[in-house]
mmCIF file of C-alpha atoms in Angstrom:
data_model
loop_
_atom_site.group_PDB
_atom_site.id
_atom_site.type_symbol
_atom_site.label_atom_id
_atom_site.label_comp_id
_atom_site.label_asym_id
_atom_site.label_seq_id
_atom_site.Cartn_x
_atom_site.Cartn_y
_atom_site.Cartn_z
ATOM 1 C CA VAL P 1 3.316 162.152 65.085
ATOM 2 C CA GLU P 2 3.934 165.649 65.532
ATOM 3 C CA TYR P 3 6.663 166.681 63.629
ATOM 4 C CA ALA P 4 8.246 165.418 60.691
ATOM 5 C CA GLN P 5 10.537 166.619 58.779
ATOM 6 C CA GLU P 6 12.285 165.263 55.459
ATOM 7 C CA TYR P 7 16.015 166.253 53.870
ATOM 8 C CA ARG P 8 18.774 165.097 52.319
ATOM 9 C CA ILE P 9 21.930 164.415 53.727
ATOM 10 C CA VAL P 10 25.767 164.169 52.925
ATOM 11 C CA THR P 11 27.490 160.459 53.621
ATOM 12 C CA GLU P 12 31.385 160.256 54.042
ATOM 13 C CA ALA P 13 31.409 158.586 50.682
ATOM 14 C CA GLY P 14 29.265 161.586 48.824
ATOM 15 C CA GLU P 15 25.847 160.481 48.549
ATOM 16 C CA VAL P 16 23.260 162.498 49.193
ATOM 17 C CA ARG P 17 20.256 160.059 50.826
ATOM 18 C CA TRP P 18 16.838 161.322 51.966
ATOM 19 C CA ILE P 19 16.366 161.100 55.566
ATOM 20 C CA ALA P 20 11.944 161.456 57.095
ATOM 21 C CA VAL P 21 12.105 161.959 60.772
ATOM 22 C CA ARG P 22 9.315 160.856 62.706
ATOM 23 C CA ALA P 23 8.953 161.670 66.052
ATOM 24 C CA GLU P 24 6.542 162.241 70.047
ATOM 25 C CA ILE P 25 6.902 165.249 71.916
ATOM 26 C CA GLU P 26 6.567 163.630 75.754
ATOM 27 C CA ARG P 27 4.246 166.240 77.635
ATOM 28 C CA ASP P 28 3.999 167.685 81.152
ATOM 29 C CA ALA P 29 0.352 168.447 82.553
ATOM 30 C CA ALA P 30 1.172 171.243 82.000
ATOM 31 C CA GLY P 31 2.116 171.094 78.303
ATOM 32 C CA ARG P 32 5.526 171.670 78.084
ATOM 33 C CA ALA P 33 7.507 169.021 76.203
ATOM 34 C CA LEU P 34 9.702 167.563 78.306
ATOM 35 C CA PHE P 35 11.378 165.174 75.383
ATOM 36 C CA MET P 36 10.821 163.569 71.787
ATOM 37 C CA ARG P 37 10.246 159.720 70.736
ATOM 38 C CA GLY P 38 10.874 159.179 67.136
ATOM 39 C CA ALA P 39 12.824 157.793 64.413
ATOM 40 C CA HIS P 40 14.489 158.295 61.277
ATOM 41 C CA VAL P 41 14.053 156.615 58.103
ATOM 42 C CA ASP P 42 16.511 156.539 54.713
ATOM 43 C CA VAL P 43 13.533 156.969 51.980
ATOM 44 C CA THR P 44 16.352 157.111 49.396
ATOM 45 C CA GLU P 45 14.452 154.702 47.498
ATOM 46 C CA GLN P 46 10.467 156.047 48.496
ATOM 47 C CA LYS P 47 11.968 159.266 46.510
ATOM 48 C CA ALA P 48 13.708 157.323 43.790
ATOM 49 C CA ALA P 49 10.126 155.955 42.986
ATOM 50 C CA GLU P 50 8.007 159.301 43.244
ATOM 51 C CA ALA P 51 10.360 160.518 40.941
ATOM 52 C CA ALA P 52 10.073 158.163 38.310
ATOM 53 C CA LEU P 53 6.532 157.586 38.421
ATOM 54 C CA ALA P 54 5.535 161.703 38.883
ATOM 55 C CA ALA P 55 8.224 161.489 35.492
ATOM 56 C CA SER P 56 6.540 158.563 33.775
ATOM 57 C CA GLU P 57 2.748 159.989 34.430
ATOM 58 C CA ALA P 58 4.573 162.806 33.057
ATOM 59 C CA ARG P 59 5.279 161.302 29.674
ATOM 60 C CA LEU P 60 2.136 159.622 29.389
ATOM 61 C CA ALA P 61 0.109 162.443 29.564
ATOM 62 C CA LEU P 62 2.032 164.199 26.766
ATOM 63 C CA ALA P 63 1.541 160.866 24.756
ATOM 64 C CA LEU P 64 -2.296 161.174 25.419
ATOM 65 C CA GLU P 65 -2.379 165.376 24.932
ATOM 66 C CA GLY P 66 -0.392 163.717 21.638
ATOM 67 C CA THR P 67 -2.228 160.646 20.144
ATOM 68 C CA SER P 68 -5.580 161.492 18.304
ATOM 69 C CA ASP P 69 -6.626 158.310 19.881
ATOM 70 C CA GLY P 70 -8.795 158.369 23.585
ATOM 71 C CA ILE P 71 -8.085 156.174 26.491
ATOM 72 C CA TRP P 72 -9.800 154.618 28.856
ATOM 73 C CA ASP P 73 -8.673 152.557 32.278
ATOM 74 C CA TRP P 74 -10.511 150.160 33.590
ATOM 75 C CA ASP P 75 -10.824 149.141 36.980
ATOM 76 C CA MET P 76 -12.947 145.900 36.835
ATOM 77 C CA VAL P 77 -12.681 145.235 40.678
ATOM 78 C CA ALA P 78 -14.306 148.963 41.784
ATOM 79 C CA GLY P 79 -16.743 149.179 38.650
ATOM 80 C CA THR P 80 -15.294 152.499 37.582
ATOM 81 C CA VAL P 81 -13.736 152.940 33.993
ATOM 82 C CA TYR P 82 -11.907 156.520 33.273
ATOM 83 C CA PHE P 83 -12.337 158.468 30.038
ATOM 84 C CA SER P 84 -9.717 160.609 28.687
ATOM 85 C CA PRO P 85 -10.572 164.116 27.489
ATOM 86 C CA ARG P 86 -10.312 162.588 23.586
ATOM 87 C CA LEU P 87 -12.402 159.221 23.993
ATOM 88 C CA ALA P 88 -14.875 162.112 24.664
ATOM 89 C CA GLY P 89 -14.373 164.603 22.410
ATOM 90 C CA MET P 90 -14.086 162.493 19.420
ATOM 91 C CA LEU P 91 -17.794 161.421 19.483
ATOM 92 C CA GLY P 92 -18.748 165.353 19.972
ATOM 93 C CA TYR P 93 -19.023 165.493 24.690
ATOM 94 C CA ASP P 94 -17.238 166.941 27.022
ATOM 95 C CA PRO P 95 -15.243 164.424 29.015
ATOM 96 C CA ALA P 96 -17.364 166.118 32.121
ATOM 97 C CA GLU P 97 -20.612 164.319 30.342
ATOM 98 C CA TRP P 98 -18.787 161.238 30.640
ATOM 99 C CA GLU P 99 -19.729 158.748 33.713
ATOM 100 C CA PRO P 100 -17.255 157.268 34.793
ATOM 101 C CA SER P 101 -18.410 153.517 33.892
ATOM 102 C CA TYR P 102 -19.171 150.500 31.926
ATOM 103 C CA ALA P 103 -22.601 151.259 31.841
ATOM 104 C CA ALA P 104 -22.409 154.739 30.286
ATOM 105 C CA TRP P 105 -19.918 154.003 27.863
ATOM 106 C CA ARG P 106 -21.934 150.351 26.800
ATOM 107 C CA ALA P 107 -24.893 153.121 25.926
ATOM 108 C CA HIS P 108 -23.218 155.014 23.318
ATOM 109 C CA VAL P 109 -22.681 151.989 21.313
ATOM 110 C CA HIS P 110 -24.875 150.855 18.308
ATOM 111 C CA PRO P 111 -27.722 148.207 19.287
ATOM 112 C CA ASP P 112 -26.696 146.218 16.663
ATOM 113 C CA ASP P 113 -23.006 145.426 17.824
ATOM 114 C CA ILE P 114 -23.157 145.334 21.453
ATOM 115 C CA ALA P 115 -23.728 141.078 21.691
ATOM 116 C CA PRO P 116 -20.436 140.773 19.563
ATOM 117 C CA THR P 117 -18.909 142.746 20.754
ATOM 118 C CA GLU P 118 -19.527 141.973 24.401
ATOM 119 C CA ASP P 119 -18.757 138.019 24.002
ATOM 120 C CA THR P 120 -15.551 139.203 21.906
ATOM 121 C CA LEU P 121 -15.116 140.750 25.665
ATOM 122 C CA ARG P 122 -16.040 137.488 27.453
ATOM 123 C CA ARG P 123 -13.872 135.133 24.755
ATOM 124 C CA TYR P 124 -10.875 137.343 25.752
ATOM 125 C CA LEU P 125 -10.761 138.067 29.228
ATOM 126 C CA ALA P 126 -11.787 133.665 29.340
ATOM 127 C CA GLY P 127 -8.419 133.249 27.535
ATOM 128 C CA GLU P 128 -9.879 132.128 24.333
ATOM 129 C CA ILE P 129 -8.995 134.538 21.995
ATOM 130 C CA ALA P 130 -4.934 136.486 21.728
ATOM 131 C CA ASP P 131 -6.206 139.353 21.632
ATOM 132 C CA TYR P 132 -8.713 142.082 22.299
ATOM 133 C CA ALA P 133 -9.284 144.233 19.016
ATOM 134 C CA PRO P 134 -13.406 144.270 18.238
ATOM 135 C CA VAL P 135 -14.744 147.413 15.933
ATOM 136 C CA PHE P 136 -18.050 148.883 16.938
ATOM 137 C CA ARG P 137 -20.155 151.124 16.009
ATOM 138 C CA MET P 138 -20.933 154.619 18.847
ATOM 139 C CA ARG P 139 -22.903 157.274 18.321
ATOM 140 C CA HIS P 140 -21.886 161.233 17.771
ATOM 141 C CA ARG P 141 -23.260 163.746 20.202
ATOM 142 C CA ASP P 142 -24.364 165.434 16.180
ATOM 143 C CA GLY P 143 -26.623 161.866 15.669
ATOM 144 C CA SER P 144 -24.256 160.475 13.095
ATOM 145 C CA TRP P 145 -22.396 156.672 14.035
ATOM 146 C CA ARG P 146 -18.944 156.620 14.113
ATOM 147 C CA TRP P 147 -17.067 152.876 13.789
ATOM 148 C CA ILE P 148 -14.399 152.158 16.143
ATOM 149 C CA LEU P 149 -11.620 150.069 16.805
ATOM 150 C CA SER P 150 -11.113 149.414 20.984
ATOM 151 C CA ARG P 151 -7.997 147.658 21.242
ATOM 152 C CA ALA P 152 -6.899 146.596 24.683
ATOM 153 C CA LYS P 153 -4.983 144.915 27.574
ATOM 154 C CA VAL P 154 -5.832 143.212 30.869
ATOM 155 C CA LYS P 155 -4.274 142.309 33.841
ATOM 156 C CA ARG P 156 -4.933 139.586 36.733
ATOM 157 C CA ASP P 157 -3.725 138.939 39.721
ATOM 158 C CA ALA P 158 -2.431 136.539 41.011
ATOM 159 C CA ALA P 159 -4.882 134.294 41.127
ATOM 160 C CA GLY P 160 -5.747 135.125 37.141
ATOM 161 C CA ARG P 161 -8.607 137.023 37.793
ATOM 162 C CA PRO P 162 -8.846 140.265 35.127
ATOM 163 C CA VAL P 163 -8.911 143.364 37.467
ATOM 164 C CA ARG P 164 -7.939 146.298 34.832
ATOM 165 C CA MET P 165 -7.805 146.474 31.173
ATOM 166 C CA VAL P 166 -6.574 149.504 29.554
ATOM 167 C CA GLY P 167 -7.081 149.974 26.082
ATOM 168 C CA ALA P 168 -8.085 152.595 23.354
ATOM 169 C CA HIS P 169 -10.867 153.897 21.061
ATOM 170 C CA THR P 170 -8.918 154.663 16.957
ATOM 171 C CA ASP P 171 -11.214 156.003 14.513
ATOM 172 C CA VAL P 172 -11.901 154.419 11.727
ATOM 173 C CA THR P 173 -15.122 155.476 10.546
ATOM 174 C CA ALA P 174 -12.803 157.570 6.562
ATOM 175 C CA GLN P 175 -11.558 154.374 6.712
ATOM 176 C CA ARG P 176 -14.666 151.619 6.896
ATOM 177 C CA ALA P 177 -16.589 154.109 4.770
ATOM 178 C CA ALA P 178 -13.385 153.820 2.335
ATOM 179 C CA GLU P 179 -13.402 150.045 2.197
ATOM 180 C CA VAL P 180 -17.496 150.022 2.063
ATOM 181 C CA ARG P 181 -17.174 152.364 -1.273
ATOM 182 C CA GLN P 182 -14.396 150.399 -2.903
ATOM 183 C CA ARG P 183 -16.329 147.490 -2.627
ATOM 184 C CA TYR P 184 -19.826 148.554 -4.342
ATOM 185 C CA LEU P 185 -18.071 150.392 -6.921
ATOM 186 C CA LEU P 186 -16.552 146.400 -7.766
ATOM 187 C CA ALA P 187 -20.049 145.427 -7.590
ATOM 188 C CA LEU P 188 -20.767 147.953 -9.802
ATOM 189 C CA THR P 189 -18.822 147.522 -12.023
ATOM 190 C CA GLU P 190 -18.476 143.579 -12.596
ATOM 191 C CA ALA P 191 -22.641 144.627 -12.324
ATOM 192 C CA THR P 192 -22.515 147.484 -15.673
ATOM 193 C CA ARG P 193 -20.021 145.434 -18.010
ATOM 194 C CA ASP P 194 -22.633 142.525 -17.415
ATOM 195 C CA HIS P 195 -25.371 144.217 -19.857
ATOM 196 C CA ALA P 196 -25.154 145.254 -23.183
ATOM 197 C CA ASP P 197 -28.435 146.837 -23.550
ATOM 198 C CA PRO P 198 -28.412 150.946 -21.655
ATOM 199 C CA ALA P 199 -32.105 149.421 -20.416
ATOM 200 C CA ALA P 200 -30.606 147.103 -18.371
ATOM 201 C CA MET P 201 -27.317 148.174 -17.762
ATOM 202 C CA MET P 202 -29.751 151.068 -16.264
ATOM 203 C CA GLU P 203 -32.099 148.690 -13.895
ATOM 204 C CA ALA P 204 -28.706 146.401 -12.058
ATOM 205 C CA GLY P 205 -27.139 149.592 -11.439
ATOM 206 C CA THR P 206 -30.033 150.559 -9.786
ATOM 207 C CA ALA P 207 -31.382 148.156 -7.976
ATOM 208 C CA LEU P 208 -27.708 148.072 -6.482
ATOM 209 C CA LEU P 209 -27.448 151.740 -5.470
ATOM 210 C CA GLY P 210 -31.115 151.275 -4.020
ATOM 211 C CA ARG P 211 -30.153 148.396 -1.647
ATOM 212 C CA GLU P 212 -26.560 149.836 -0.632
ATOM 213 C CA LEU P 213 -28.480 152.017 1.048
ATOM 214 C CA GLY P 214 -31.660 150.950 2.398
ATOM 215 C CA VAL P 215 -33.583 153.408 0.601
ATOM 216 C CA ALA P 216 -37.905 152.859 -0.472
ATOM 217 C CA ARG P 217 -36.660 154.012 -4.108
ATOM 218 C CA LEU P 218 -34.751 155.121 -6.435
ATOM 219 C CA GLY P 219 -33.622 155.353 -10.240
ATOM 220 C CA PHE P 220 -33.086 157.855 -12.984
ATOM 221 C CA ALA P 221 -35.493 160.542 -14.421
ATOM 222 C CA GLU P 222 -34.840 162.414 -18.311
ATOM 223 C CA VAL P 223 -35.211 165.878 -17.975
ATOM 224 C CA ASP P 224 -36.658 167.642 -21.271
ATOM 225 C CA ALA P 225 -35.129 170.525 -23.221
ATOM 226 C CA ALA P 226 -36.709 173.117 -21.192
ATOM 227 C CA GLY P 227 -35.472 171.776 -17.906
ATOM 228 C CA GLU P 228 -39.218 171.107 -16.470
ATOM 229 C CA VAL P 229 -40.736 168.103 -17.091
ATOM 230 C CA ALA P 230 -38.657 164.828 -15.879
ATOM 231 C CA THR P 231 -39.614 161.837 -16.934
ATOM 232 C CA VAL P 232 -38.778 158.247 -15.369
ATOM 233 C CA ARG P 233 -38.924 154.969 -17.684
ATOM 234 C CA ARG P 234 -38.425 152.162 -14.328
ATOM 235 C CA HIS P 235 -36.628 152.499 -11.426
ATOM 236 C CA PHE P 236 -35.366 150.389 -7.686
ATOM 237 C CA ALA P 237 -38.540 149.448 -5.425
ATOM 238 C CA ASP P 238 -38.572 147.796 -2.426
ATOM 239 C CA GLY P 239 -43.036 147.917 -1.990
ATOM 240 C CA ARG P 240 -42.757 150.203 0.248
ATOM 241 C CA LEU P 241 -43.434 153.332 -1.654
ATOM 242 C CA PRO P 242 -45.394 153.375 -5.308
ATOM 243 C CA SER P 243 -44.639 153.383 -9.073
ATOM 244 C CA MET P 244 -43.012 156.819 -10.478
ATOM 245 C CA VAL P 245 -42.564 156.165 -13.778
ATOM 246 C CA GLY P 246 -44.092 158.402 -15.404
ATOM 247 C CA ALA P 247 -43.331 161.705 -16.630
ATOM 248 C CA TRP P 248 -43.443 165.262 -13.729
ATOM 249 C CA ARG P 249 -43.658 167.995 -13.699
ATOM 250 C CA LEU P 250 -39.750 169.274 -11.530
ATOM 251 C CA ASP P 251 -41.521 172.923 -9.954
ATOM 252 C CA GLU P 252 -44.434 170.483 -7.854
ATOM 253 C CA PHE P 253 -42.266 169.829 -6.026
ATOM 254 C CA GLY P 254 -40.348 173.131 -5.123
ATOM 255 C CA PRO P 255 -38.983 175.962 -7.852
ATOM 256 C CA ASP P 256 -35.950 176.597 -5.246
ATOM 257 C CA PHE P 257 -35.842 173.038 -4.852
ATOM 258 C CA ILE P 258 -35.358 172.288 -8.020
ATOM 259 C CA ALA P 259 -33.131 175.289 -8.627
ATOM 260 C CA GLU P 260 -30.192 174.221 -6.707
ATOM 261 C CA MET P 261 -30.455 170.747 -8.664
ATOM 262 C CA ARG P 262 -30.294 173.273 -11.787
ATOM 263 C CA ALA P 263 -27.047 174.797 -10.326
ATOM 264 C CA GLY P 264 -25.817 171.292 -10.602
ATOM 265 C CA ARG P 265 -25.864 171.234 -6.658
ATOM 266 C CA THR P 266 -26.257 168.285 -5.218
ATOM 267 C CA VAL P 267 -29.598 167.666 -2.895
ATOM 268 C CA ALA P 268 -30.556 165.911 0.127
ATOM 269 C CA ILE P 269 -33.319 166.987 3.069
ATOM 270 C CA PRO P 270 -33.448 164.513 5.264
ATOM 271 C CA ASP P 271 -37.571 165.542 6.374
ATOM 272 C CA VAL P 272 -39.349 167.050 3.279
ATOM 273 C CA TRP P 273 -42.041 168.317 5.791
ATOM 274 C CA LEU P 274 -39.129 170.695 7.726
ATOM 275 C CA ASP P 275 -36.929 171.978 4.848
ATOM 276 C CA PRO P 276 -37.775 175.133 4.143
ATOM 277 C CA ARG P 277 -37.293 173.895 -0.265
ATOM 278 C CA THR P 278 -39.703 171.412 0.285
ATOM 279 C CA ALA P 279 -42.565 171.856 3.043
ATOM 280 C CA PRO P 280 -44.921 174.826 0.927
ATOM 281 C CA ARG P 281 -45.120 171.447 -1.853
ATOM 282 C CA ARG P 282 -45.392 168.595 0.425
ATOM 283 C CA ALA P 283 -48.823 167.304 -0.935
ATOM 284 C CA ALA P 284 -46.461 166.343 -3.632
ATOM 285 C CA PHE P 285 -44.523 164.685 -1.453
ATOM 286 C CA ASP P 286 -47.177 162.740 0.052
ATOM 287 C CA ALA P 287 -48.942 162.203 -2.871
ATOM 288 C CA VAL P 288 -45.699 160.060 -4.074
ATOM 289 C CA GLY P 289 -45.198 159.006 -0.032
ATOM 290 C CA THR P 290 -41.835 160.181 -0.312
ATOM 291 C CA ARG P 291 -40.208 162.339 3.322
ATOM 292 C CA ALA P 292 -36.702 162.047 3.276
ATOM 293 C CA THR P 293 -34.972 162.914 -0.355
ATOM 294 C CA LEU P 294 -31.443 163.180 -2.387
ATOM 295 C CA HIS P 295 -31.481 163.988 -5.861
ATOM 296 C CA VAL P 296 -28.184 164.612 -8.006
ATOM 297 C CA PRO P 297 -28.091 166.656 -10.673
ATOM 298 C CA LEU P 298 -26.381 165.992 -14.267
ATOM 299 C CA LEU P 299 -25.324 168.111 -16.944
ATOM 300 C CA ARG P 300 -24.916 168.787 -19.863
ATOM 301 C CA GLY P 301 -23.974 171.138 -22.141
ATOM 302 C CA GLY P 302 -24.349 173.620 -18.426
ATOM 303 C CA ARG P 303 -28.022 172.743 -18.477
ATOM 304 C CA MET P 304 -30.230 169.907 -16.338
ATOM 305 C CA ALA P 305 -30.587 166.420 -19.167
ATOM 306 C CA ALA P 306 -30.528 163.665 -16.347
ATOM 307 C CA LEU P 307 -30.755 163.006 -12.404
ATOM 308 C CA LEU P 308 -30.512 160.393 -10.224
ATOM 309 C CA PHE P 309 -33.192 160.311 -7.417
ATOM 310 C CA THR P 310 -33.601 158.389 -3.940
ATOM 311 C CA HIS P 311 -36.722 158.496 -1.673
ATOM 312 C CA ASP P 312 -37.080 157.433 1.678
ATOM 313 C CA ALA P 313 -41.010 156.809 3.372
ATOM 314 C CA ALA P 314 -39.345 158.479 6.814
ATOM 315 C CA PRO P 315 -37.098 161.427 7.696
ATOM 316 C CA ARG P 316 -33.782 160.038 7.789
ATOM 317 C CA ASP P 317 -30.220 161.609 8.121
ATOM 318 C CA TRP P 318 -28.544 161.113 4.700
ATOM 319 C CA THR P 319 -24.585 160.175 4.924
ATOM 320 C CA ALA P 320 -21.185 162.369 4.227
ATOM 321 C CA HIS P 321 -21.129 158.654 2.604
ATOM 322 C CA ASP P 322 -24.887 158.287 1.612
ATOM 323 C CA VAL P 323 -24.742 161.456 -1.227
ATOM 324 C CA ALA P 324 -20.655 159.992 -2.169
ATOM 325 C CA ILE P 325 -21.776 156.902 -3.692
ATOM 326 C CA ALA P 326 -24.803 158.513 -4.938
ATOM 327 C CA GLU P 327 -22.932 161.229 -7.241
ATOM 328 C CA GLU P 328 -20.533 158.259 -8.441
ATOM 329 C CA THR P 329 -23.225 156.325 -9.131
ATOM 330 C CA CYS P 330 -24.957 158.869 -10.897
ATOM 331 C CA ALA P 331 -21.932 160.218 -13.266
ATOM 332 C CA ARG P 332 -20.013 156.505 -13.228
ATOM 333 C CA LEU P 333 -23.762 155.002 -13.995
ATOM 334 C CA TRP P 334 -25.143 157.463 -17.248
ATOM 335 C CA ALA P 335 -21.875 157.418 -18.417
ATOM 336 C CA ALA P 336 -21.529 154.301 -19.269
ATOM 337 C CA VAL P 337 -25.741 154.391 -20.730
ATOM 338 C CA GLU P 338 -24.735 156.544 -23.151
ATOM 339 C CA ARG P 339 -21.392 154.326 -23.576
ATOM 340 C CA ALA P 340 -23.661 150.843 -24.268
ATOM 341 C CA ALA P 341 -25.984 153.670 -25.619
ATOM 342 C CA ALA P 342 -24.439 155.395 -28.676
ATOM 343 C CA GLU P 343 -22.387 151.609 -29.523
ATOM 344 C CA GLU P 344 -25.593 149.715 -29.771
ATOM 345 C CA ARG P 345 -26.474 152.947 -32.538
ATOM 346 C CA LEU P 346 -23.513 152.133 -33.824
ATOM 347 C CA ARG P 347 -24.324 148.310 -34.366
ATOM 348 C CA GLU P 348 -28.173 149.470 -35.850
ATOM 349 C CA SER P 349 -26.163 152.317 -38.709
ATOM 350 C CA GLU P 350 -24.013 149.635 -39.755
ATOM 351 C CA ALA P 351 -26.900 146.846 -39.600
ATOM 352 C CA ARG P 352 -28.553 149.459 -41.917
ATOM 353 C CA PHE P 353 -25.494 149.639 -44.225
ATOM 354 C CA ARG P 354 -24.196 146.343 -44.585
#
């Protein structure tokens, strides 16, 4: 085609139409133009469709920019996947770092969630379930796991084969954490309500928190009036670490570490070997098999009266959820124990004066 042009005309009825002209030029041996042969085609409907598509894509781009969801579009024939910038961003990645493939997405899914998620996909594509909406964990760039709700619809060809699937990722980590926290606090209330004896109440509460966090050792220590010695009377343990029942001088574990708790601050240390507050006292932690620790102080009258200690045998990244339920358990459980102890003293006093 040597000549191509598009232009508008106005018909006798006053209607504007788009015309596309395509032509070839016939030339002589010297290259001089002799005549043109071509066609005029009315492309008004095509132009309207292109305009509608451009408007639709503009609306989609605006919607994607305004949504907090990450969009994905899987071409199941070509084997490629489009990931929106938001999808990569919600996991801390630059869009350019994500390979446009199913394998790249799969590599970020938690190993325990791959099989059930892919089974949900298989059942959805097979028509066994009406909706695709699994919830699974994906690894964030910072190493944490985010809970993701993925919802999608499949497009099939004339033979019913799936050829395209378009969906969205919604980060439901906060919602999931709130649900877990609510279930845990309900269980804690029930566990402590079943015991009138303060010691039994403490044992039930620490065991529940220890199992919830999946730690090796967890308990309460009472701190003397001088703030120097912590006494552990009992604690939860899963068998991986030795008992810590007994009296312990706090500063042996690092004066800077203990100073933070005396100031009322929760201290979460993923690795005591590496943290500058505890590394100089590594031997003290090694003696009790502790590599990661989470401590919540309990202040009374401006001094540390007790502390909740949580120990693990290997390095561990404490999550915001871990810290939150440890702090709430510390406050709730110690208050319940103090209340039960006061009631017990009252009963004993009344019994003496009967």
